[in-house]
Structures are given as C-alpha cells and as structure tokens.
C-alpha cells in the first residue's frame, strides 16, 4: 500500500528494489488492492509479477474506494456485479490471468454476505481467482461466508496495540481452519518508534494524521506505552519493530491457527529487518510485559470504526 498510497511520496526505484529484495529473502506473498492509488499499486506490481509469476502469490481486494478529492471519504460496495467488474479490472492492471487470493476489502451490511461471496465464488469457478479472503468481518459474518464457499484468509488489523479481533473473529477463524493475515502489525510504524505524533512528525498527505491514536494527547499517551517494547528489544539485541512482529507471529501458537502478518515497507533494509523477526521467539516473561499494552491504548484505530469488525460486534 505504502508504495502507492497513504504515506506520502515514494522513491519508485527503491520500492522496486524492495520488492526484489523481499523475493530474494523468501517472501512469497505480495498484498495489494484496487484502492491503493486507485489502481496505481496494481499497475506498479505488474512488471514484478510478470517476471516472477510462478514464484509469488498475489493478493488483491475489492469493494472499498476513496474520494480522490477528499481521501477521508470512503465508500463501500459489495454488489455482485461490482465485484465481478472489479476483479476483471484488477486482472488487467496486474497483467495476469489469475488472482491467487481475492479479498472483499470491507463489508457492506446492506448486502447479504452470502450474495457477495457467491459472486466471488463464481470468479473461482471461472478460473480468475484461486482462493477467497475477507477483511474486517465479524465472527458470525465469517461463518456465514464460509458456508457459501471456503474462505482461505481473514485479513484484519492485529498488533500489540490492536487486539479487538481476538474477542470473536480469531476464535471463529481458528474453528474454521482459516488463516489470519494481520495488517498493520507494526501499528503503521508507531510500534517501531518511527514517529511519536502524526501531527508533528508526518507530512500533510499522510493519512495517519486522521487516525485518533496517533494525534494529540492520544499520541503522547501511546508513545509512553512503548517503553516495554524498547526494553525487550534492547535486551534481545533486536529492534522494537522486530519485537512487535515476533509478538504477532506467536499469536499462531497462542490461538492455534496460521498467522501471516503483512509488515508493509518501502525500503530494503526494513524488509531485511522484518524477515529476521520471524526467527525471534519471545519468552513468557517478555510476553507478560507486552500483552497488557493493548488494553491501555488511547484512541480508536480509525475515526470511523463502522467499517471495521469491531464497529459491528
């Protein structure tokens, strides 16, 4: 996402080098969406995908769009015809004949999820899509969808600071044998210490300035919560980001399901750092320091939580 959308200007040459470095390090899942730059990110990925099509798994999404004039205004469509049209458009932009994993980016409660997933299942039968995924759905919504067609992956925000999906979504996924793909496992960079206040540290085009927990007194309070993360990192000779990622990786053992986090980055050295985190196992004592943090976080994940699973639970 960050290579084309949301976080301000990107060095395209470094971004492309980052994709290649990730592949060299054994990263095989590349996640995008038609939302990211209104199709720009899919077009950006096309040359990389063409060069390595049989080596990588490409995931993209549909159903969510933003107003190009006012990015804070979002719209959702789960209409079956719209889903089919979006899939065809994504295939053209990606320059491929199949999407390995196709997500419904956000849930529109006005459309029965059975209808939306039914349309996505048609794409599987047509050979355009390999597997289906959902993003930010509740446990009951996940079960209803899975009854229509097997759901391979559930993508939602999950990190040291964001654990609301553990109430109902994660248990449902574990029960159904569905992998969880956490987005923003690094708290959009906040857990790495890359910034402490969106208003003070980030550019005017950075959408993190819209997120309550990164602004004002919330940001100040939340920055203070990072001390245990830094302490564990220093003791282990790791970075705070690696500790945060290791915690997410270990959710697989805690909850008994596959967990595949998506630590987005635009720089080669960050990919190297993130991949190395997979080899870090936190001790029970370290986890006891980190586990209480989410309950103390100030501010919601988004200014409007209605299009998240937590907003409908």
Short mmCIF file of N, CA and C in Angstrom, two decimals, residues 1-12 15 31-45 61 64-75 105-106 183-184 188 203-208 210-211 264-266 302 307:
data_model
loop_
_atom_site.label_atom_id
_atom_site.label_comp_id
_atom_site.label_asym_id
_atom_site.label_seq_id
_atom_site.Cartn_x
_atom_site.Cartn_y
_atom_site.Cartn_z
N UNK A 1 0.82 -1.21 0.00
CA UNK A 1 0.00 0.00 0.00
C UNK A 1 0.86 1.25 0.00
N UNK A 2 1.83 1.27 0.92
CA UNK A 2 2.63 2.47 1.09
C UNK A 2 3.43 2.87 -0.13
N UNK A 3 3.67 1.94 -1.04
CA UNK A 3 4.43 2.28 -2.24
C UNK A 3 3.64 3.16 -3.20
N UNK A 4 2.32 3.21 -3.03
CA UNK A 4 1.49 3.98 -3.96
C UNK A 4 0.45 4.86 -3.29
N UNK A 5 0.30 4.78 -1.95
CA UNK A 5 -0.88 5.35 -1.34
C UNK A 5 -0.68 5.57 0.15
N UNK A 6 -1.24 6.63 0.66
CA UNK A 6 -1.48 6.86 2.09
C UNK A 6 -0.32 7.46 2.88
N UNK A 7 0.92 7.16 2.51
CA UNK A 7 2.04 7.61 3.33
C UNK A 7 2.92 8.68 2.67
N UNK A 8 2.40 9.35 1.66
CA UNK A 8 3.17 10.41 1.02
C UNK A 8 4.06 9.90 -0.10
N UNK A 9 4.96 10.76 -0.60
CA UNK A 9 5.79 10.43 -1.77
C UNK A 9 6.65 9.20 -1.55
N UNK A 10 6.86 8.45 -2.66
CA UNK A 10 7.65 7.22 -2.62
C UNK A 10 8.77 7.28 -3.65
N UNK A 11 9.94 6.75 -3.30
CA UNK A 11 11.05 6.57 -4.22
C UNK A 11 10.77 5.28 -5.00
N UNK A 12 10.34 5.41 -6.24
CA UNK A 12 9.91 4.23 -7.00
C UNK A 12 11.04 3.24 -7.22
N UNK A 15 11.50 1.37 -4.11
CA UNK A 15 10.34 0.48 -3.91
C UNK A 15 10.48 -0.79 -4.75
N UNK A 31 0.77 -8.34 -1.24
CA UNK A 31 -0.61 -7.94 -0.98
C UNK A 31 -0.87 -6.52 -1.48
N UNK A 32 -1.90 -6.37 -2.28
CA UNK A 32 -2.28 -5.07 -2.82
C UNK A 32 -3.80 -4.93 -2.78
N UNK A 33 -4.33 -3.89 -3.41
CA UNK A 33 -5.77 -3.67 -3.50
C UNK A 33 -6.05 -2.65 -4.59
N UNK A 34 -7.24 -2.73 -5.16
CA UNK A 34 -7.59 -1.72 -6.17
C UNK A 34 -7.70 -0.33 -5.55
N UNK A 35 -7.90 -0.26 -4.23
CA UNK A 35 -7.98 1.02 -3.53
C UNK A 35 -6.67 1.78 -3.55
N UNK A 36 -5.55 1.08 -3.48
CA UNK A 36 -4.25 1.71 -3.28
C UNK A 36 -3.84 2.53 -4.51
N UNK A 37 -4.05 3.84 -4.39
CA UNK A 37 -3.74 4.71 -5.51
C UNK A 37 -4.71 4.56 -6.66
N UNK A 38 -5.95 4.14 -6.37
CA UNK A 38 -6.98 3.95 -7.40
C UNK A 38 -6.46 3.09 -8.55
N UNK A 39 -5.88 1.96 -8.21
CA UNK A 39 -5.36 1.03 -9.20
C UNK A 39 -3.88 1.18 -9.48
N UNK A 40 -3.27 2.26 -9.01
CA UNK A 40 -1.86 2.52 -9.31
C UNK A 40 -0.94 1.45 -8.74
N UNK A 41 -1.26 0.94 -7.55
CA UNK A 41 -0.38 -0.06 -6.94
C UNK A 41 -0.42 -1.37 -7.70
N UNK A 42 -1.58 -1.75 -8.22
CA UNK A 42 -1.66 -2.96 -9.04
C UNK A 42 -0.84 -2.80 -10.31
N UNK A 43 -0.93 -1.64 -10.94
CA UNK A 43 -0.12 -1.39 -12.15
C UNK A 43 1.37 -1.40 -11.81
N UNK A 44 1.72 -0.85 -10.65
CA UNK A 44 3.11 -0.82 -10.21
C UNK A 44 3.66 -2.24 -10.03
N UNK A 45 2.82 -3.15 -9.52
CA UNK A 45 3.25 -4.52 -9.26
C UNK A 45 3.33 -5.37 -10.53
N UNK A 61 -7.72 -6.88 -3.60
CA UNK A 61 -9.00 -6.70 -2.91
C UNK A 61 -9.94 -5.83 -3.75
N UNK A 64 -13.85 -1.42 -1.66
CA UNK A 64 -13.61 -0.18 -0.92
C UNK A 64 -12.95 0.83 -1.83
N UNK A 65 -13.44 2.06 -1.79
CA UNK A 65 -12.83 3.14 -2.58
C UNK A 65 -12.86 4.43 -1.79
N UNK A 66 -11.98 5.37 -2.19
CA UNK A 66 -11.95 6.67 -1.52
C UNK A 66 -12.19 7.77 -2.53
N UNK A 67 -12.70 8.88 -2.05
CA UNK A 67 -12.92 10.05 -2.88
C UNK A 67 -11.56 10.66 -3.22
N UNK A 68 -11.22 10.79 -4.51
CA UNK A 68 -9.90 11.33 -4.88
C UNK A 68 -9.68 12.76 -4.42
N UNK A 69 -10.76 13.50 -4.23
CA UNK A 69 -10.64 14.89 -3.76
C UNK A 69 -10.49 14.92 -2.24
N UNK A 70 -11.25 14.08 -1.55
CA UNK A 70 -11.21 14.03 -0.09
C UNK A 70 -11.00 12.58 0.36
N UNK A 71 -9.72 12.16 0.56
CA UNK A 71 -9.43 10.77 0.91
C UNK A 71 -10.04 10.30 2.22
N UNK A 72 -10.53 11.22 3.03
CA UNK A 72 -11.17 10.81 4.28
C UNK A 72 -12.57 10.24 4.03
N UNK A 73 -13.11 10.47 2.83
CA UNK A 73 -14.44 9.98 2.50
C UNK A 73 -14.31 8.63 1.79
N UNK A 74 -14.85 7.59 2.41
CA UNK A 74 -14.76 6.24 1.86
C UNK A 74 -16.13 5.72 1.48
N UNK A 75 -16.18 4.89 0.45
CA UNK A 75 -17.43 4.26 0.06
C UNK A 75 -17.21 2.76 -0.12
N UNK A 105 -12.68 -6.28 0.55
CA UNK A 105 -11.88 -5.36 1.36
C UNK A 105 -12.64 -4.87 2.60
N UNK A 106 -13.91 -4.57 2.43
CA UNK A 106 -14.74 -4.16 3.55
C UNK A 106 -16.16 -4.66 3.34
N UNK A 183 -2.96 -7.06 9.11
CA UNK A 183 -2.38 -5.86 8.51
C UNK A 183 -1.99 -4.89 9.63
N UNK A 184 -1.09 -3.99 9.31
CA UNK A 184 -0.54 -3.03 10.29
C UNK A 184 -0.03 -3.71 11.55
N UNK A 188 1.27 0.73 11.98
CA UNK A 188 1.53 1.75 10.96
C UNK A 188 2.83 2.51 11.25
N UNK A 203 4.03 14.11 7.14
CA UNK A 203 3.64 15.11 6.15
C UNK A 203 2.14 15.28 6.02
N UNK A 204 1.72 16.35 5.36
CA UNK A 204 0.29 16.65 5.26
C UNK A 204 -0.51 15.63 4.46
N UNK A 205 0.13 14.83 3.61
CA UNK A 205 -0.57 13.84 2.81
C UNK A 205 -0.62 12.47 3.48
N UNK A 206 -0.08 12.36 4.66
CA UNK A 206 -0.01 11.08 5.36
C UNK A 206 -1.31 10.83 6.10
N UNK A 207 -1.98 9.73 5.77
CA UNK A 207 -3.31 9.52 6.31
C UNK A 207 -3.31 9.13 7.79
N UNK A 208 -2.13 8.85 8.34
CA UNK A 208 -2.05 8.56 9.77
C UNK A 208 -2.41 9.79 10.61
N UNK A 210 -5.05 11.25 10.32
CA UNK A 210 -6.50 11.14 10.54
C UNK A 210 -6.86 10.12 11.61
N UNK A 211 -5.87 9.33 12.06
CA UNK A 211 -6.16 8.24 12.98
C UNK A 211 -6.01 8.71 14.43
N UNK A 264 4.16 -3.88 5.96
CA UNK A 264 4.43 -3.10 4.76
C UNK A 264 5.65 -2.21 4.92
N UNK A 265 6.42 -2.07 3.86
CA UNK A 265 7.58 -1.18 3.90
C UNK A 265 7.93 -0.75 2.49
N UNK A 266 8.76 0.30 2.41
CA UNK A 266 9.19 0.81 1.11
C UNK A 266 10.70 0.78 0.97
N UNK A 302 -9.50 3.83 13.84
CA UNK A 302 -9.94 4.76 12.82
C UNK A 302 -10.89 5.78 13.46
N UNK A 307 -16.79 0.64 9.69
CA UNK A 307 -16.46 -0.30 8.62
C UNK A 307 -15.37 -1.29 9.06
#
